[in-house]
Amino acid sequence: MPNQLARSKKRKTVAEHAAVLVMLEQIARREGTTSTELLREAARDIIRKQAKDEAVSEDLRHVLSAYAPKPPRCAHSAKELSRFKKESREFDELTMDLGLSDVVEIQNRNSIHSTPKRPVLIGQF
């Protein structure tokens, strides 16, 4: 009987996925959250685990960099700059949360100075 749902058939995975999603919904209700939030957290945990390997981490950084916010070419209002800064902060938080960068890397990337220098204070002339 070729149409029966055997363990080796791919069609069974649909039933398995449906059952897993229903169980996930039940867990989400119990925890007072959504199934989407649970899936998001599980995906981030997988990325964090994979990011511990340096080769994989470099590959993931490359993929993530395509989604980095781009500064406006010509800011016509303060609102545009504010939006870019907010998007940049959110992106930096994401990279730290996923374990793809640390605070020092982000500071170096966002700094306008290439090397840290002490500020020069100009006194009265």
Short mmCIF file of C-alpha atoms in Angstrom, two decimals:
data_model
loop_
_atom_site.label_atom_id
_atom_site.label_comp_id
_atom_site.label_asym_id
_atom_site.label_seq_id
_atom_site.Cartn_x
_atom_site.Cartn_y
_atom_site.Cartn_z
CA MET A 1 0.00 0.00 0.00
CA PRO A 2 2.03 2.92 -1.26
CA ASN A 3 -0.31 5.66 0.02
CA GLN A 4 -0.13 4.76 3.70
CA LEU A 5 1.73 7.12 6.01
CA ALA A 6 4.87 5.17 6.81
CA ARG A 7 7.66 6.40 9.06
CA SER A 8 9.91 6.87 6.06
CA LYS A 9 7.39 8.94 4.11
CA LYS A 10 7.73 12.72 4.03
CA ARG A 11 3.97 13.20 4.28
CA LYS A 12 4.07 12.16 7.92
CA THR A 13 6.16 15.20 8.77
CA VAL A 14 3.14 17.43 8.15
CA ALA A 15 1.27 15.67 10.97
CA GLU A 16 4.36 15.84 13.18
CA HIS A 17 4.78 19.56 12.53
CA ALA A 18 1.13 20.24 13.26
CA ALA A 19 1.39 18.38 16.58
CA VAL A 20 4.59 20.21 17.52
CA LEU A 21 3.02 23.60 16.73
CA VAL A 22 -0.07 22.78 18.82
CA MET A 23 2.16 21.76 21.74
CA LEU A 24 4.15 24.97 21.28
CA GLU A 25 0.92 26.99 21.44
CA GLN A 26 0.03 25.20 24.67
CA ILE A 27 3.43 26.04 26.20
CA ALA A 28 3.10 29.65 25.04
CA ARG A 29 -0.31 29.98 26.72
CA ARG A 30 1.08 28.50 29.92
CA GLU A 31 4.00 30.96 29.91
CA GLY A 32 1.84 33.94 28.93
CA THR A 33 3.64 34.61 25.65
CA THR A 34 3.19 33.81 21.97
CA SER A 35 4.40 30.86 19.98
CA THR A 36 6.20 33.27 17.67
CA GLU A 37 8.19 34.63 20.61
CA LEU A 38 9.11 31.09 21.66
CA LEU A 39 10.25 30.29 18.11
CA ARG A 40 12.25 33.53 17.97
CA GLU A 41 14.01 32.72 21.24
CA ALA A 42 14.76 29.15 20.12
CA ALA A 43 16.22 30.41 16.84
CA ARG A 44 18.41 32.90 18.72
CA ASP A 45 19.63 30.14 21.04
CA ILE A 46 20.68 28.08 18.01
CA ILE A 47 22.55 31.07 16.54
CA ARG A 48 24.28 31.75 19.89
CA LYS A 49 25.45 28.12 20.07
CA GLN A 50 26.73 28.18 16.50
CA ALA A 51 28.42 31.56 16.99
CA LYS A 52 30.80 30.02 19.54
CA ASP A 53 32.69 28.44 16.62
CA GLU A 54 34.91 31.18 15.15
CA ALA A 55 34.53 30.05 11.51
CA VAL A 56 30.75 29.89 11.76
CA SER A 57 30.69 33.17 13.67
CA GLU A 58 32.56 34.94 10.88
CA ASP A 59 30.14 33.55 8.30
CA LEU A 60 27.13 34.64 10.38
CA ARG A 61 28.61 38.15 10.81
CA HIS A 62 28.95 38.40 7.05
CA VAL A 63 25.30 37.41 6.58
CA LEU A 64 24.16 39.82 9.31
CA SER A 65 26.15 42.73 7.89
CA ALA A 66 23.85 42.78 4.85
CA TYR A 67 21.05 43.86 7.21
CA ALA A 68 23.01 46.61 8.95
CA PRO A 69 21.27 50.00 8.79
CA LYS A 70 22.67 52.35 6.20
CA PRO A 71 23.10 56.04 7.01
CA PRO A 72 21.03 58.43 4.93
CA ARG A 73 22.98 59.94 2.03
CA CYS A 74 21.70 63.38 2.75
CA ALA A 75 19.72 63.96 5.91
CA HIS A 76 17.01 66.51 5.31
CA SER A 77 15.69 66.41 8.85
CA ALA A 78 16.69 65.50 12.36
CA LYS A 79 14.03 62.80 12.26
CA GLU A 80 15.95 60.89 9.57
CA LEU A 81 19.13 60.94 11.63
CA SER A 82 17.23 59.95 14.75
CA ARG A 83 15.68 56.99 12.92
CA PHE A 84 19.11 55.85 11.70
CA LYS A 85 20.60 56.12 15.19
CA LYS A 86 17.73 54.10 16.65
CA GLU A 87 18.11 51.41 13.99
CA SER A 88 21.87 51.33 14.63
CA ARG A 89 21.37 50.87 18.37
CA GLU A 90 18.87 48.06 17.77
CA PHE A 91 21.28 46.39 15.34
CA ASP A 92 24.14 46.65 17.83
CA GLU A 93 21.97 45.13 20.57
CA LEU A 94 21.06 42.27 18.23
CA THR A 95 24.69 41.49 17.38
CA MET A 96 25.61 41.46 21.08
CA ASP A 97 22.56 39.35 21.97
CA LEU A 98 23.46 36.77 19.34
CA GLY A 99 27.07 36.67 20.49
CA LEU A 100 28.41 37.88 17.16
CA SER A 101 30.20 40.92 18.56
CA ASP A 102 31.18 42.41 21.88
CA VAL A 103 31.08 45.94 23.25
CA VAL A 104 34.65 46.76 22.19
CA GLU A 105 34.01 45.75 18.57
CA ILE A 106 30.86 47.84 18.44
CA GLN A 107 32.62 50.82 20.00
CA ASN A 108 35.44 50.56 17.45
CA ARG A 109 32.99 50.23 14.57
CA ASN A 110 30.85 53.18 15.66
CA SER A 111 33.67 55.49 16.72
CA ILE A 112 34.72 58.30 14.45
CA HIS A 113 38.28 58.09 15.77
CA SER A 114 40.54 55.37 14.45
CA THR A 115 42.60 55.19 17.65
CA PRO A 116 41.57 56.26 21.11
CA LYS A 117 43.23 59.56 21.98
CA ARG A 118 42.89 61.70 25.02
CA PRO A 119 40.86 64.82 24.37
CA VAL A 120 42.82 68.02 24.14
CA LEU A 121 41.37 70.79 26.22
CA ILE A 122 41.98 74.26 24.94
CA GLY A 123 42.30 76.76 27.73
CA GLN A 124 42.10 80.51 27.67
CA PHE A 125 44.46 82.16 25.25
#
